Every structure is written in structure tokens, then in C-alpha cells.
Short mmCIF file of C-alpha atoms in Angstrom, two decimals:
data_model
loop_
_atom_site.label_atom_id
_atom_site.label_comp_id
_atom_site.label_asym_id
_atom_site.label_seq_id
_atom_site.Cartn_x
_atom_site.Cartn_y
_atom_site.Cartn_z
CA UNK D 1 0.00 0.00 0.00
CA UNK D 2 1.87 3.06 -1.24
CA UNK D 3 -0.35 5.67 0.47
CA UNK D 4 0.44 4.51 4.01
CA UNK D 5 3.54 6.72 4.58
CA UNK D 6 1.59 9.82 3.50
CA UNK D 7 -1.28 9.03 5.84
CA UNK D 8 1.04 8.84 8.85
CA UNK D 9 2.35 12.37 8.16
CA UNK D 10 -0.97 14.04 8.93
CA UNK D 11 -0.81 16.47 11.82
CA UNK D 12 -3.20 15.85 14.72
CA UNK D 13 -5.23 18.91 13.66
CA UNK D 14 -5.64 17.60 10.13
CA UNK D 15 -6.38 14.07 11.35
CA UNK D 16 -9.07 15.46 13.64
CA UNK D 17 -10.64 17.40 10.78
CA UNK D 18 -10.56 14.29 8.60
CA UNK D 19 -12.31 12.33 11.36
CA UNK D 20 -14.93 15.08 11.59
CA UNK D 21 -15.52 14.94 7.84
CA UNK D 22 -15.91 11.17 8.01
CA UNK D 23 -18.57 11.32 10.70
CA UNK D 24 -16.37 11.70 13.76
CA UNK D 25 -14.63 8.42 13.03
CA UNK D 26 -17.79 6.34 13.14
CA UNK D 27 -18.00 3.14 11.17
CA UNK D 28 -20.04 3.23 8.00
CA UNK D 29 -23.69 3.33 9.11
CA UNK D 30 -24.98 1.68 5.93
CA UNK D 31 -25.19 -2.00 4.97
CA UNK D 32 -22.20 -3.30 3.01
CA UNK D 33 -22.33 -3.07 -0.79
CA UNK D 34 -25.16 -0.55 -0.92
CA UNK D 35 -25.06 2.69 -2.88
CA UNK D 36 -25.04 4.66 0.39
CA UNK D 37 -22.06 2.67 1.71
CA UNK D 38 -20.13 3.24 -1.50
CA UNK D 39 -20.88 6.98 -1.38
CA UNK D 40 -19.85 7.11 2.30
CA UNK D 41 -16.55 5.36 1.57
CA UNK D 42 -15.90 7.62 -1.43
CA UNK D 43 -16.41 10.64 0.82
CA UNK D 44 -13.85 9.25 3.28
CA UNK D 45 -11.32 8.68 0.50
CA UNK D 46 -11.81 12.19 -0.87
CA UNK D 47 -11.49 13.74 2.59
CA UNK D 48 -8.30 11.74 3.19
CA UNK D 49 -6.77 12.91 -0.09
CA UNK D 50 -7.70 16.54 0.52
CA UNK D 51 -6.24 16.49 4.02
CA UNK D 52 -3.05 14.85 2.75
CA UNK D 53 -2.69 17.50 0.03
CA UNK D 54 -3.31 20.35 2.46
CA UNK D 55 -1.06 19.02 5.20
CA UNK D 56 1.81 21.39 5.91
CA UNK D 57 4.25 18.52 6.42
CA UNK D 58 3.77 17.34 2.84
CA UNK D 59 4.57 20.70 1.26
CA UNK D 60 7.99 20.65 -0.45
CA UNK D 61 10.65 22.62 1.44
CA UNK D 62 11.02 25.44 -1.16
CA UNK D 63 7.27 26.16 -0.98
CA UNK D 64 6.89 26.29 2.82
CA UNK D 65 6.19 29.64 4.41
CA UNK D 66 9.31 31.24 5.82
CA UNK D 67 8.91 31.86 9.54
#
């Protein structure tokens, strides 16, 4: 699984926001293999990708804000 190292780089603030977007970390409330379950999982995947892209730790060094 090539995405695992990127997932572990999320800051606690970003991870918390991702959990909020995914329903506060709840398990999927819909029966397996239903349209609702697929939509719910797709939402989780999209939230995870957005949080990974926005995470400050994943920004290349030349593009980080100078403090």
C-alpha cells in the first residue's frame, strides 16, 4: 500500500478534521455493498486525499512559508 507513509504524516489537527468529515470516526452506518455505503466510503477517501494534500508537512521545502 503506497499511500500509508503519507497518511502517517498528517498532523493531529488535520487528522481530527478528517475524522470530523468522516462522521467523527464512526464506522459506516450503511449495509455493506449498498449505494449509500459506497458513497460514504468515497467521501472518506476524498477527505483523506484533501487532508493529505493540504497538510503542511507534505509541502515541499522550497514552498513552505518562511517563519
